[in-house]
XYZ file of C-alpha atoms in Angstrom:
333
model
C 88.068 76.921 109.549
C 90.241 79.832 108.469
C 92.232 80.373 105.859
C 95.565 82.757 105.960
C 96.841 83.028 102.563
C 100.926 85.014 103.355
C 100.853 83.177 106.397
C 104.503 82.188 106.737
C 105.219 86.250 106.308
C 105.655 88.741 108.943
C 102.020 89.867 109.572
C 100.608 86.739 108.516
C 102.046 84.937 110.701
C 101.365 87.043 114.071
C 97.804 86.856 112.491
C 97.702 83.178 113.021
C 99.208 83.507 116.638
C 95.843 85.452 117.276
C 93.789 83.280 115.104
C 94.886 80.551 117.300
C 94.403 82.027 120.705
C 90.829 83.305 119.776
C 90.362 80.137 119.380
C 89.940 79.290 115.227
C 91.691 76.139 113.584
C 93.868 77.800 110.689
C 94.778 76.894 107.408
C 97.832 78.436 106.095
C 98.646 79.015 102.064
C 101.944 80.196 101.294
C 104.259 80.071 98.435
C 107.198 80.871 100.184
C 108.685 82.820 97.753
C 109.335 85.442 100.658
C 108.091 83.322 103.852
C 109.693 81.286 105.950
C 109.223 77.578 106.091
C 111.077 78.069 109.494
C 108.203 80.203 110.331
C 105.808 77.374 109.768
C 107.814 74.931 111.589
C 107.623 77.328 114.547
C 103.823 78.250 114.320
C 103.133 74.207 113.980
C 104.747 73.892 117.650
C 102.474 76.471 119.548
C 99.178 76.753 117.372
C 96.505 73.962 115.448
C 97.780 74.910 111.929
C 97.220 73.137 108.635
C 100.107 74.211 105.939
C 99.217 74.029 102.424
C 102.014 74.898 99.965
C 100.796 76.778 96.956
C 100.243 80.077 94.487
C 97.864 81.891 94.139
C 98.474 82.077 90.442
C 97.930 78.034 90.287
C 94.699 76.821 90.116
C 95.070 73.547 91.195
C 96.861 74.834 94.188
C 93.944 76.727 95.404
C 91.925 74.004 94.386
C 93.681 71.478 96.934
C 93.157 75.103 100.167
C 89.663 74.836 100.018
C 89.061 71.229 99.456
C 88.713 69.382 102.713
C 87.001 70.919 105.686
C 85.064 74.369 104.747
C 86.409 77.265 105.153
C 84.462 79.915 106.872
C 86.654 83.015 105.969
C 89.800 84.201 104.141
C 92.697 86.510 105.751
C 94.740 87.755 102.626
C 98.228 88.908 103.329
C 99.853 86.863 100.150
C 101.662 89.740 97.933
C 104.850 91.129 97.012
C 105.331 94.616 98.951
C 108.472 96.256 97.634
C 107.795 99.748 96.642
C 111.248 100.271 94.680
C 110.620 96.660 93.297
C 107.144 97.317 92.278
C 108.146 100.390 89.508
C 111.049 98.860 88.282
C 108.879 95.320 87.861
C 105.036 96.795 87.661
C 104.334 92.878 85.671
C 105.618 91.196 88.033
C 103.310 92.817 90.815
C 100.431 92.992 88.936
C 100.447 89.461 87.620
C 101.365 88.231 91.449
C 98.780 90.897 93.512
C 95.890 91.512 91.551
C 95.478 88.744 89.268
C 96.496 86.298 92.059
C 93.494 87.621 94.177
C 91.230 87.595 91.372
C 91.968 83.556 91.628
C 91.358 83.551 94.742
C 88.044 85.750 95.024
C 87.246 83.271 92.414
C 87.577 80.090 94.356
C 86.037 81.496 97.221
C 82.653 82.253 95.538
C 83.264 78.391 93.590
C 83.561 76.791 97.473
C 80.251 79.461 98.522
C 83.236 81.358 101.032
C 81.603 84.942 101.859
C 83.945 86.416 103.627
C 87.475 88.176 103.265
C 89.669 90.089 105.578
C 92.034 92.064 103.089
C 95.760 93.388 104.129
C 95.790 96.607 102.276
C 97.899 99.897 103.132
C 97.701 103.540 103.469
C 100.137 103.895 100.120
C 96.704 103.853 98.729
C 96.244 107.329 99.792
C 99.750 108.505 98.160
C 100.896 111.942 99.040
C 98.680 113.105 101.803
C 96.758 116.102 101.319
C 96.150 116.503 104.959
C 96.953 115.232 108.134
C 95.907 113.055 110.406
C 94.836 110.744 107.126
C 91.241 109.208 107.573
C 89.061 106.911 105.281
C 87.930 110.240 103.506
C 91.023 111.342 102.072
C 91.289 110.752 98.103
C 92.951 107.398 97.241
C 95.952 108.167 94.805
C 99.153 105.606 94.964
C 102.252 107.423 93.509
C 103.998 103.592 93.277
C 102.734 100.349 91.341
C 102.667 98.924 94.980
C 99.709 100.870 96.300
C 98.063 100.957 92.448
C 97.498 96.987 92.553
C 96.236 97.785 96.836
C 93.323 100.052 95.752
C 92.747 97.942 92.336
C 92.361 94.632 94.460
C 89.738 97.274 96.915
C 88.559 98.443 94.075
C 87.552 94.626 92.752
C 86.072 93.685 95.867
C 83.683 96.439 96.464
C 82.699 95.327 92.415
C 82.419 91.555 94.313
C 80.279 92.840 96.896
C 77.496 94.393 94.416
C 77.555 91.406 92.011
C 78.188 88.572 94.279
C 77.728 89.177 97.764
C 81.298 88.865 99.109
C 81.977 91.020 101.950
C 85.136 92.254 102.700
C 87.273 94.395 105.083
C 90.098 96.549 103.991
C 92.507 97.237 106.688
C 94.833 100.360 105.734
C 98.267 99.726 107.803
C 100.545 102.574 108.386
C 104.011 101.489 109.310
C 103.966 97.884 111.324
C 106.989 97.557 114.201
C 107.706 94.567 116.592
C 107.171 90.546 117.450
C 105.401 88.338 118.924
C 105.863 89.292 122.755
C 106.591 85.785 122.903
C 109.888 85.249 120.537
C 107.734 82.546 118.577
C 107.956 84.860 115.331
C 108.909 88.314 113.891
C 110.181 90.306 110.930
C 112.137 88.399 108.353
C 112.639 90.015 104.993
C 115.788 89.519 102.772
C 116.390 92.262 101.667
C 115.228 94.178 105.047
C 114.337 97.321 103.926
C 112.365 98.852 107.249
C 113.859 101.162 109.727
C 113.771 99.268 112.924
C 114.873 96.066 112.140
C 117.735 97.282 110.632
C 118.354 99.464 112.967
C 118.771 96.520 115.150
C 120.289 94.256 112.538
C 123.382 96.545 112.859
C 123.902 96.471 116.452
C 125.030 92.765 115.348
C 127.309 93.370 112.624
C 129.603 95.632 114.388
C 127.496 98.740 113.363
C 126.908 100.756 110.330
C 126.163 104.292 109.917
C 122.508 105.313 109.041
C 121.340 108.140 106.878
C 118.856 110.357 108.601
C 117.629 112.519 105.403
C 115.802 115.664 106.677
C 116.455 117.372 109.915
C 114.574 121.242 109.864
C 111.064 119.868 109.212
C 108.394 121.600 111.122
C 108.093 118.955 113.799
C 109.123 118.662 117.613
C 112.343 117.351 117.034
C 113.219 118.683 112.953
C 112.721 114.795 111.379
C 109.896 113.187 109.998
C 107.007 111.879 112.125
C 105.556 107.915 110.370
C 102.695 105.949 112.477
C 104.592 103.032 113.956
C 101.655 100.509 114.814
C 102.764 96.989 116.782
C 102.617 94.174 115.093
C 100.386 92.293 117.762
C 98.036 95.095 118.285
C 97.526 94.658 114.610
C 97.299 91.398 114.448
C 93.989 91.780 117.085
C 92.154 94.411 114.535
C 92.223 91.447 111.760
C 90.657 89.151 114.453
C 88.220 92.030 115.288
C 87.397 92.859 111.711
C 86.516 88.644 111.028
C 84.584 88.986 114.094
C 82.910 91.742 112.819
C 81.945 89.767 109.237
C 80.715 86.601 111.429
C 77.980 88.827 112.609
C 76.849 89.792 109.793
C 78.970 93.367 109.065
C 78.883 95.040 105.509
C 81.875 96.115 103.355
C 84.261 98.121 104.921
C 87.553 99.949 105.104
C 89.555 101.280 108.120
C 92.789 102.683 109.045
C 95.185 101.370 111.260
C 97.201 103.338 113.262
C 97.997 104.818 116.627
C 97.656 108.372 116.088
C 99.842 109.627 117.418
C 103.399 109.083 115.417
C 107.121 109.447 116.408
C 110.196 111.304 114.400
C 113.436 109.797 113.261
C 114.987 110.552 116.207
C 112.596 109.244 118.416
C 113.033 105.819 116.603
C 116.694 106.136 116.850
C 116.659 106.730 120.203
C 114.445 103.795 121.624
C 116.391 101.464 119.397
C 119.954 102.964 121.702
C 117.556 102.636 124.753
C 116.564 99.034 124.352
C 120.045 97.803 122.607
C 122.231 100.024 125.486
C 124.771 100.991 122.180
C 125.037 104.192 120.496
C 124.069 104.019 117.085
C 126.030 106.396 113.731
C 124.290 108.708 112.524
C 124.688 111.195 109.288
C 122.340 114.102 108.369
C 121.207 114.606 105.058
C 119.354 117.187 103.242
C 115.695 116.467 102.759
C 115.016 113.947 100.049
C 112.322 114.945 97.210
C 108.728 113.595 98.131
C 109.261 112.619 101.646
C 106.476 114.490 103.703
C 107.232 115.519 107.260
C 104.037 113.754 108.731
C 102.492 110.690 107.969
C 99.445 110.334 111.179
C 96.529 108.045 110.989
C 93.440 109.047 112.061
C 91.933 105.721 113.102
C 88.538 106.861 114.769
C 86.441 105.063 112.326
C 88.071 101.543 113.695
C 88.234 102.421 116.948
C 84.141 103.696 117.208
C 83.455 100.368 114.592
C 85.418 97.329 115.979
C 86.475 98.614 119.397
C 90.302 98.750 118.519
C 92.733 100.260 120.348
C 96.557 99.757 119.967
C 98.282 98.988 123.365
C 101.747 99.353 122.876
C 104.035 101.861 122.116
C 107.186 102.454 120.128
C 109.328 101.196 122.970
C 107.509 98.240 123.406
C 107.535 97.375 119.620
C 111.073 97.881 119.589
C 111.706 95.994 122.348
C 109.840 92.824 121.359
C 111.839 93.482 117.714
C 114.959 93.309 119.731
C 114.331 90.313 121.355
C 113.403 88.849 118.177
C 116.392 89.750 116.495
C 118.794 88.203 118.813
C 116.812 84.778 118.297
C 116.788 85.038 114.129
C 120.381 85.795 114.335
C 121.019 82.779 116.497
C 118.962 80.416 113.879
C 120.887 82.209 110.694
C 124.329 80.972 112.374
C 122.968 77.663 112.706
C 122.092 77.203 109.216
């Protein structure tokens, strides 16, 4: 039995499907503050899952989670993740992300669960000193969200040294796409990510998007970001889990394509997939926007054998199919 915290959320739900496809039984733990009950319902129709509604800061909920069938490992997604909000409400982020994870780790020790795969982030690196960014890059996060994730990484090191709790931390770059079969996808409120916001606009009469900076030293003058497909990402979690099951030591890996797409290329891909013209208003650069953010993912390739398989257009295509499903679902509510 594998516990997936935050399994009703975007990446967590795709990981649940990947676990099911790999033959695992799954127990989802989520307080549904940002995840959706509808996602649990959709997962239950196509996967062997059990759902426990609860909060990481409620010890009784965690006891309910770990009682019953023996849990062999945890994949931990549950966290608040809005960068802007983390700066205006840091207490909320430290209490939920850091304190909640501490509670989870302590209950794992109490119930004899010794392996965890953790959803970390490239935000732990802060402003890039060089690109592509490898795992040796200094970790100097510039926002509260990134600091909470780095604190958790440090805590996991200490829990390994003191208690033998093994972890793999996966540092994501930009995530895009949806389940290829349309069962789950990205569903945030509010939505802050570029690809789903562009796609949503095609259902609501269109809007003009602001493109900040067209004079960077990149192939078309706009910023480059590393977009990883969510199904590729989920597959990496399965490989990390199997690595720990096979006796792997505590580790950390970047997850990205190693190539990246420009902002213009993202808009072009969305126009190609939707067949609709998307209005863009070009603006000067924003302060603090690096020209290029790309992962060096050679470590995860060499250690876990993980290689991304889907490109940007495939991610946009699956995201668009999901957006059609989501719009239909919302109209029926």
